[in-house]
Amino acid sequence: MTDTPAHAAGRAARIPGSKSITNRALLLAAAATGTSRLRSPLVSADTVAFRTALENLGCRVERQSHDQVWEVTGAGCGPTGDAHVWCEDAGTAARFLPPFVATGHGRFVFDGSAQLRARPLGPLAETLTALGGTVTTGPSGGLPMTVGADGLDGGAITVDSSLSSQFLSGLLMAAPLMRSPVAFTVDSLVSRPYIAMTLALMRRFGAKVTERPGDVIEVQPGGYGSATLTVEPDASTASYVFAAATVTGTTVTVPGLGRGSLQGDLRFVDVLRRLGARVQVTESATVVAGDGRLRGGFSVDMGEISDTFMTLAAIAPLADAPITVRGIAHARLKESDRIAAVAQNLRALGVDTDEGRDWITIHPGSPLGTRIACRRDHRIGMAFSVLGLRVPGITLDDPSCVGKTFPGFHEELRRLFPPTSRPASPLRQGSR
């Protein structure tokens, strides 16, 4: 990402903390010796579910300053005892917590919503078994998962990361608690920036990690120490206000999200540059300015920033030529089949859309207002709300789905882009 001049700072968006950083930091703090302080954590359905799960496993989390600071007291090891852990819809809880408990002692049962039960866990269960754990999964290879824990051995292991990088992140974070060093050979890694984030946070909490040629990551035993961490604004969530500025011809600044960010999804602003937006990334903030006109006619691989592909796809009909997004097969295994969900909603809007296993092409069009099928997926709801800033009559069948990562999303979108300055609200009348 290189800086280019943008407009004056414009309005400052109030973007909540990163979900990915918050939940990783929670786990690392729970595994550490001593008390850690997490400043500006994300408070949302997913992070509260993760925090509650850790509390059920015996971790103490003290909330201070109206949830602006969480103090986490860890035991320096995996949990001991028996517990039932409810993950709700949180994929990070279902992927990060089983390796953590497997380093402890006891019997732990994980379960979650029907939506979460549909998400795969097979590669994680296979790897935990190879490391010495006792694991059973539900009939479809997902939740409910039972872990019989008596510590993990470590050693050399190959991790299939073709479906989700979260499998590898969960195993990496548990590795310093294993009995011997672990050498992970990574096979078919998707969403690589999230692994870089995991490793950076592990080092922040004192882990000894070495990256070797050939996608090999070596982790030494020795546990974690406590740390103090300020959680950055969520770059995936920021993609919606950056896209909104692009399509409405305005300027938005996200303070606290700049050079040195741990989050790969900040690279979404590079895609907006291709659409014609002006972008400035400084040490302390990112500014995006649009003029309301979108340049299409390109193909972009968003495999490493797939949580933002829906943001692009939702506004792509406003471009002057087709746009193809590729490299996103793993997005079919998220909260919803996100390629199918985007294609279905664009077609309902009257937009010509083509799709394949790992790609989608959106053609220019004149979208007509319709009811968006969110599929209980927060990113579908937020992405099409941005299109609603330009297209009258777009409504959401489930406005509250945004609470998974940004409970105040609709209010913040109205504040930044008030109804008097745009054609229509993306909300159903009277909904919150």
Coordinates of C-alpha atoms in Angstrom, one line a residue:
M1 CA 0.0 0.0 0.0
T2 CA 1.5 3.3 -1.0
D3 CA 0.1 6.7 -0.1
T4 CA -1.7 8.9 -2.6
P5 CA -3.1 12.3 -1.9
A6 CA -6.7 12.3 -0.7
H7 CA -9.2 15.0 0.1
A8 CA -9.3 16.7 3.4
A9 CA -9.9 14.3 6.3
G10 CA -13.7 14.4 6.0
R11 CA -15.8 12.7 8.7
A12 CA -14.0 10.4 11.2
A13 CA -15.7 7.0 11.3
R14 CA -16.1 5.3 14.6
I15 CA -15.0 1.7 13.8
P16 CA -15.0 -0.8 16.6
G17 CA -12.0 -2.9 17.5
S18 CA -10.9 -5.8 15.3
K19 CA -12.7 -9.1 16.0
S20 CA -9.7 -11.1 14.8
I21 CA -7.3 -9.3 17.1
T22 CA -9.7 -9.3 20.1
N23 CA -10.4 -13.0 20.0
R24 CA -6.7 -14.0 19.4
A25 CA -5.6 -11.7 22.2
L26 CA -8.3 -13.1 24.6
L27 CA -7.0 -16.6 24.0
L28 CA -3.3 -15.7 24.4
A29 CA -4.1 -13.8 27.6
A30 CA -6.0 -16.7 28.9
A31 CA -3.0 -19.0 28.2
A32 CA -0.5 -16.6 29.6
T33 CA 0.9 -16.3 33.2
G34 CA -0.3 -13.2 34.9
T35 CA -2.8 -10.5 34.1
S36 CA -3.1 -8.9 30.6
R37 CA -4.9 -5.7 29.7
L38 CA -6.8 -5.4 26.4
R39 CA -7.7 -1.9 25.5
S40 CA -10.5 -1.0 23.1
P41 CA -11.6 -4.6 22.5
L42 CA -14.5 -5.3 20.2
V43 CA -17.7 -5.8 22.1
S44 CA -20.0 -7.8 19.8
A45 CA -21.8 -11.1 19.6
D46 CA -18.8 -13.0 18.4
T47 CA -16.3 -11.6 21.0
V48 CA -18.7 -11.8 23.9
A49 CA -19.4 -15.5 22.9
F50 CA -15.6 -16.1 22.9
R51 CA -15.1 -14.3 26.2
T52 CA -17.9 -16.2 27.8
A53 CA -16.5 -19.5 26.6
L54 CA -13.1 -18.7 28.2
E55 CA -14.9 -17.8 31.4
N56 CA -16.7 -21.2 31.3
L57 CA -13.2 -22.7 31.0
G58 CA -12.1 -21.1 34.2
C59 CA -10.4 -17.9 32.9
R60 CA -11.2 -14.6 34.7
V61 CA -12.0 -11.6 32.6
E62 CA -12.7 -8.3 34.4
R63 CA -14.4 -5.6 32.4
Q64 CA -13.5 -2.0 33.2
S65 CA -14.2 1.5 32.0
H66 CA -17.6 0.5 30.4
D67 CA -15.9 -2.3 28.5
Q68 CA -13.1 -0.1 27.2
V69 CA -10.6 -2.3 29.0
W70 CA -10.7 -6.1 29.7
E71 CA -8.3 -7.5 32.2
V72 CA -7.6 -11.2 31.6
T73 CA -6.0 -13.3 34.2
G74 CA -4.5 -16.5 32.7
A75 CA -3.3 -19.7 34.3
G76 CA -0.2 -20.2 32.2
C77 CA -1.5 -23.5 30.9
G78 CA -4.4 -25.2 29.3
P79 CA -7.7 -25.6 31.3
T80 CA -8.3 -28.4 33.8
G81 CA -11.7 -30.0 34.4
D82 CA -14.8 -30.8 32.4
A83 CA -16.9 -28.2 30.6
H84 CA -19.5 -27.6 28.0
V85 CA -18.7 -24.7 25.8
W86 CA -21.3 -22.9 23.7
C87 CA -19.7 -21.1 20.8
E88 CA -22.9 -19.5 19.4
D89 CA -22.1 -18.4 15.8
A90 CA -18.4 -17.7 16.5
G91 CA -16.2 -19.6 14.1
T92 CA -13.1 -18.5 16.0
A93 CA -14.4 -20.0 19.2
A94 CA -15.0 -23.4 17.4
R95 CA -11.5 -23.3 15.8
F96 CA -9.3 -21.7 18.4
L97 CA -10.6 -23.2 21.7
P98 CA -10.3 -27.0 21.0
P99 CA -6.5 -26.9 20.5
F100 CA -6.2 -24.7 23.7
V101 CA -8.2 -27.1 25.9
A102 CA -6.4 -30.1 24.3
T103 CA -3.2 -28.9 26.0
G104 CA -5.0 -29.1 29.4
H105 CA -6.7 -32.0 31.2
G106 CA -10.4 -33.0 31.2
R107 CA -13.3 -33.5 28.9
F108 CA -14.6 -30.6 26.9
V109 CA -17.7 -30.5 24.7
F110 CA -18.1 -27.7 22.1
D111 CA -21.3 -26.9 20.4
G112 CA -23.0 -23.9 18.7
S113 CA -25.8 -22.7 16.5
A114 CA -27.1 -24.6 13.4
Q115 CA -25.2 -22.1 11.3
L116 CA -21.9 -22.9 13.1
R117 CA -22.6 -26.7 13.1
A118 CA -22.6 -26.5 9.2
R119 CA -19.0 -25.2 9.1
P120 CA -16.2 -27.8 8.7
L121 CA -13.9 -28.9 11.5
G122 CA -12.5 -32.1 10.0
P123 CA -8.9 -30.9 9.4
L124 CA -8.7 -29.5 12.9
A125 CA -9.9 -32.7 14.5
E126 CA -7.4 -34.8 12.4
T127 CA -4.5 -32.6 13.4
L128 CA -5.3 -32.6 17.1
T129 CA -5.6 -36.4 16.9
A130 CA -2.2 -36.6 15.3
L131 CA -0.7 -34.5 18.0
G132 CA -2.0 -36.9 20.7
G133 CA -5.5 -35.6 21.4
T134 CA -8.7 -37.5 21.6
V135 CA -11.3 -35.9 19.4
T136 CA -14.8 -36.7 18.1
T137 CA -16.9 -34.6 15.9
G138 CA -20.6 -34.5 14.8
P139 CA -22.0 -36.6 12.0
S140 CA -21.0 -34.0 9.3
G141 CA -17.4 -33.5 10.7
G142 CA -18.3 -30.4 12.6
L143 CA -19.9 -29.5 15.9
P144 CA -20.6 -30.9 18.4
M145 CA -16.9 -31.7 19.1
T146 CA -15.7 -33.5 22.2
V147 CA -12.0 -33.2 23.2
G148 CA -10.6 -35.6 25.7
A149 CA -7.6 -33.6 26.9
D150 CA -4.4 -34.9 28.5
G151 CA -1.9 -32.5 26.9
L152 CA -0.4 -32.5 23.4
D153 CA 2.9 -34.0 22.3
G154 CA 4.1 -31.6 19.7
G155 CA 6.4 -32.8 16.9
A156 CA 6.3 -32.4 13.1
I157 CA 2.8 -32.0 11.6
T158 CA 1.2 -31.0 8.3
V159 CA -1.9 -28.8 8.5
D160 CA -4.5 -28.7 5.7
S161 CA -5.4 -25.0 5.6
S162 CA -7.2 -25.0 2.3
L163 CA -10.6 -24.5 3.9
S164 CA -9.8 -22.0 6.6
S165 CA -6.7 -20.3 8.1
Q166 CA -8.4 -20.5 11.5
F167 CA -7.4 -24.2 11.9
L168 CA -3.7 -23.2 11.7
S169 CA -4.1 -20.2 13.9
G170 CA -5.8 -22.2 16.6
L171 CA -3.0 -24.8 16.5
L172 CA -0.3 -22.2 16.4
M173 CA -1.6 -20.4 19.5
A174 CA -1.8 -23.7 21.4
A175 CA 1.8 -24.8 20.4
P176 CA 3.7 -23.1 23.2
L177 CA 1.7 -25.1 25.7
M178 CA 2.6 -28.4 24.2
R179 CA 5.2 -30.8 25.7
S180 CA 7.8 -30.5 22.9
P181 CA 8.6 -28.2 19.9
V182 CA 6.2 -28.2 17.0
A183 CA 7.1 -27.8 13.3
F184 CA 4.0 -27.0 11.2
T185 CA 4.2 -27.6 7.5
V186 CA 1.4 -25.6 6.0
D187 CA -0.5 -27.1 3.1
S188 CA -2.6 -24.9 0.7
L189 CA -2.9 -21.9 3.0
V190 CA -5.8 -19.4 2.4
S191 CA -6.0 -16.0 4.0
R192 CA -2.3 -15.8 4.7
P193 CA -2.4 -12.4 6.4
Y194 CA -4.4 -13.8 9.3
I195 CA -1.5 -16.2 10.0
A196 CA 0.9 -13.2 10.0
M197 CA -1.4 -11.6 12.5
T198 CA -1.5 -14.7 14.7
L199 CA 2.3 -15.0 14.7
A200 CA 2.7 -11.3 15.5
L201 CA 0.4 -11.5 18.5
M202 CA 2.0 -14.7 19.7
R203 CA 5.3 -13.0 19.8
R204 CA 3.8 -10.0 21.6
F205 CA 2.9 -12.4 24.4
G206 CA 6.4 -13.9 24.4
A207 CA 6.1 -17.0 22.2
K208 CA 9.3 -18.2 20.4
V209 CA 8.3 -18.7 16.8
T210 CA 10.5 -19.2 13.7
E211 CA 9.4 -19.2 10.1
R212 CA 11.3 -21.4 7.7
P213 CA 11.4 -21.8 3.9
G214 CA 8.7 -24.0 2.5
D215 CA 5.9 -22.8 4.6
V216 CA 7.3 -24.3 7.8
I217 CA 6.6 -22.6 11.1
E218 CA 8.4 -23.8 14.2
V219 CA 7.1 -23.1 17.7
Q220 CA 9.0 -23.7 20.9
P221 CA 7.4 -24.8 24.2
G222 CA 7.5 -22.4 27.1
G223 CA 4.1 -20.7 27.3
Y224 CA 3.2 -17.1 27.3
G225 CA 3.7 -14.0 29.4
S226 CA 1.1 -11.3 30.1
A227 CA 0.9 -8.2 27.9
T228 CA -0.9 -4.9 27.4
L229 CA -2.4 -4.5 24.0
T230 CA -4.6 -1.8 22.3
V231 CA -6.9 -3.4 19.7
E232 CA -6.9 -1.6 16.3
P233 CA -10.2 -0.7 14.6
D234 CA -11.5 -3.6 12.5
A235 CA -10.2 -3.3 8.9
S236 CA -12.9 -5.6 7.5
T237 CA -15.6 -3.4 9.1
A238 CA -13.8 -0.3 7.8
S239 CA -14.2 -1.6 4.3
Y240 CA -17.9 -0.6 4.4
V241 CA -17.3 3.0 5.2
F242 CA -14.4 3.2 2.7
A243 CA -16.6 1.8 0.0
A244 CA -19.5 4.2 1.1
A245 CA -17.2 7.2 0.6
T246 CA -16.2 5.9 -2.8
V247 CA -19.8 5.5 -4.0
T248 CA -21.2 8.7 -2.5
G249 CA -18.4 11.0 -3.5
T250 CA -17.4 11.9 0.0
T251 CA -14.4 11.5 2.3
V252 CA -14.0 9.3 5.3
T253 CA -11.1 8.9 7.8
V254 CA -10.6 5.9 10.1
P255 CA -8.3 6.9 12.9
G256 CA -6.1 4.3 14.5
L257 CA -5.9 2.2 11.3
G258 CA -2.7 3.0 9.4
R259 CA 0.7 1.8 8.4
G260 CA 1.9 -1.1 10.6
S261 CA -1.7 -2.5 10.9
L262 CA -1.7 -6.2 11.8
Q263 CA -4.7 -6.7 9.5
G264 CA -4.4 -7.7 5.9
D265 CA -7.9 -6.5 5.1
L266 CA -6.6 -2.9 5.1
R267 CA -5.4 -3.9 1.6
F268 CA -9.0 -3.4 0.4
V269 CA -8.2 0.2 -0.1
D270 CA -5.9 -0.9 -2.9
V271 CA -8.9 -2.3 -4.7
L272 CA -10.8 1.0 -4.1
R273 CA -7.9 2.7 -5.8
R274 CA -8.5 0.6 -8.9
L275 CA -12.2 1.8 -8.8
G276 CA -10.9 5.4 -8.8
A277 CA -10.9 6.3 -5.1
R278 CA -8.1 8.4 -3.7
V279 CA -6.5 6.9 -0.7
Q280 CA -4.0 8.1 1.9
V281 CA -2.5 5.8 4.5
T282 CA -0.5 7.4 7.3
E283 CA 1.0 6.1 10.5
S284 CA -2.2 6.8 12.4
A285 CA -5.1 6.8 10.0
T286 CA -6.5 5.9 6.6
V287 CA -8.4 8.3 4.4
V288 CA -10.5 7.4 1.4
A289 CA -12.1 10.0 -0.9
G290 CA -14.5 9.2 -3.8
D291 CA -16.2 11.2 -6.5
G292 CA -19.2 8.8 -7.0
R293 CA -17.8 7.3 -10.2
L294 CA -16.5 3.8 -10.3
R295 CA -14.1 2.4 -12.9
G296 CA -14.5 -1.3 -13.7
G297 CA -13.0 -3.5 -16.3
F298 CA -10.6 -5.5 -14.1
S299 CA -10.1 -8.8 -12.4
V300 CA -8.8 -9.0 -8.8
D301 CA -7.6 -11.9 -6.7
M302 CA -9.1 -11.3 -3.2
G303 CA -8.3 -14.7 -1.7
E304 CA -6.1 -13.2 1.0
I305 CA -8.7 -10.5 1.9
S306 CA -11.9 -12.5 1.2
D307 CA -13.9 -11.0 4.0
T308 CA -14.0 -7.8 1.9
F309 CA -14.9 -9.3 -1.4
M310 CA -18.6 -8.8 -0.7
T311 CA -18.0 -5.1 -0.1
L312 CA -16.6 -4.8 -3.6
A313 CA -19.2 -7.1 -5.2
A314 CA -22.1 -5.2 -3.7
I315 CA -21.0 -1.9 -5.2
A316 CA -19.6 -3.4 -8.5
P317 CA -22.9 -2.8 -10.4
L318 CA -22.2 0.9 -10.2
A319 CA -18.9 0.6 -12.1
D320 CA -18.6 1.4 -15.8
A321 CA -17.4 -2.1 -16.8
P322 CA -17.5 -5.7 -15.4
I323 CA -15.5 -6.6 -12.4
T324 CA -14.4 -10.2 -11.6
V325 CA -13.3 -11.3 -8.1
R326 CA -11.4 -14.6 -8.0
G327 CA -9.5 -16.8 -5.5
I328 CA -12.4 -16.9 -3.1
A329 CA -13.5 -20.6 -3.1
H330 CA -13.1 -20.7 0.7
A331 CA -15.7 -17.9 1.1
R332 CA -18.4 -20.6 0.3
L333 CA -17.6 -22.1 3.8
K334 CA -18.1 -19.0 5.9
E335 CA -21.2 -17.9 7.8
S336 CA -23.0 -18.5 4.5
D337 CA -22.0 -19.6 1.0
R338 CA -20.9 -16.0 0.4
I339 CA -20.4 -16.3 -3.4
A340 CA -23.9 -17.8 -3.8
A341 CA -25.4 -15.3 -1.4
V342 CA -23.9 -12.3 -3.3
A343 CA -24.9 -13.7 -6.7
Q344 CA -28.5 -14.4 -5.5
N345 CA -29.0 -10.9 -4.1
L346 CA -27.4 -9.1 -7.1
R347 CA -29.7 -11.0 -9.5
A348 CA -32.7 -10.1 -7.3
L349 CA -31.6 -6.5 -7.8
G350 CA -31.6 -7.0 -11.6
V351 CA -27.9 -7.2 -12.0
D352 CA -26.3 -9.7 -14.4
T353 CA -23.9 -11.9 -12.4
D354 CA -21.9 -14.9 -13.3
E355 CA -20.2 -17.2 -10.8
G356 CA -18.0 -20.3 -10.6
R357 CA -16.4 -22.4 -7.9
D358 CA -13.9 -19.6 -6.8
W359 CA -15.0 -16.5 -8.7
I360 CA -17.8 -14.1 -9.4
T361 CA -18.3 -11.5 -12.2
I362 CA -20.6 -8.6 -11.8
H363 CA -21.7 -6.6 -14.8
P364 CA -22.7 -2.9 -14.8
G365 CA -26.4 -2.3 -14.2
S366 CA -29.1 -0.1 -12.8
P367 CA -30.1 -2.0 -9.6
L368 CA -33.7 -1.9 -8.5
G369 CA -34.7 -1.8 -4.8
T370 CA -35.4 -5.2 -3.3
R371 CA -35.2 -7.1 0.0
I372 CA -31.7 -8.5 0.6
A373 CA -31.5 -12.1 1.9
C374 CA -28.8 -11.7 4.6
R375 CA -28.7 -15.5 5.4
R376 CA -27.8 -14.4 9.0
D377 CA -24.5 -13.3 7.6
H378 CA -23.3 -9.9 9.0
R379 CA -21.1 -9.2 6.0
I380 CA -23.9 -9.7 3.5
G381 CA -26.1 -7.2 5.5
M382 CA -23.3 -4.6 5.8
A383 CA -22.1 -4.9 2.1
F384 CA -25.6 -4.4 0.6
S385 CA -26.3 -1.6 3.0
V386 CA -23.5 0.3 1.3
L387 CA -25.2 -0.2 -2.1
G388 CA -28.4 1.1 -0.5
L389 CA -26.7 4.5 -0.2
R390 CA -27.1 4.8 -3.9
V391 CA -30.0 2.6 -4.7
P392 CA -33.5 3.5 -3.3
G393 CA -35.6 0.8 -1.9
I394 CA -32.9 -1.7 -0.7
T395 CA -34.0 -3.3 2.6
L396 CA -32.6 -6.1 4.7
D397 CA -34.5 -9.1 5.9
D398 CA -32.3 -9.3 9.0
P399 CA -30.9 -5.9 10.0
S400 CA -29.7 -7.3 13.4
C401 CA -27.3 -9.7 11.8
V402 CA -24.7 -7.0 11.9
G403 CA -24.5 -7.4 15.7
K404 CA -22.0 -10.3 15.1
T405 CA -19.2 -7.8 14.6
F406 CA -20.6 -4.2 14.6
P407 CA -23.8 -3.7 16.7
G408 CA -23.9 0.0 15.9
F409 CA -23.3 -0.3 12.2
H410 CA -26.7 1.1 11.0
E411 CA -26.5 4.1 13.3
E412 CA -22.9 4.9 12.2
L413 CA -23.8 4.6 8.5
R414 CA -26.6 7.0 9.1
R415 CA -24.4 9.4 10.9
L416 CA -21.7 9.4 8.3
F417 CA -24.1 9.4 5.3
P418 CA -27.4 11.0 6.6
P419 CA -30.6 10.2 4.7
T420 CA -30.9 13.8 3.5
S421 CA -27.8 13.3 1.4
R422 CA -28.6 10.0 -0.2
P423 CA -31.5 8.3 -2.1
A424 CA -32.7 5.8 0.4
S425 CA -32.0 4.1 3.7
P426 CA -30.8 0.4 3.6
L427 CA -33.0 -0.4 6.6
R428 CA -36.5 -1.6 6.7
Q429 CA -38.8 1.1 8.0
G430 CA -38.8 1.2 11.7
S431 CA -36.1 -1.5 12.1
R432 CA -33.0 -1.2 14.2

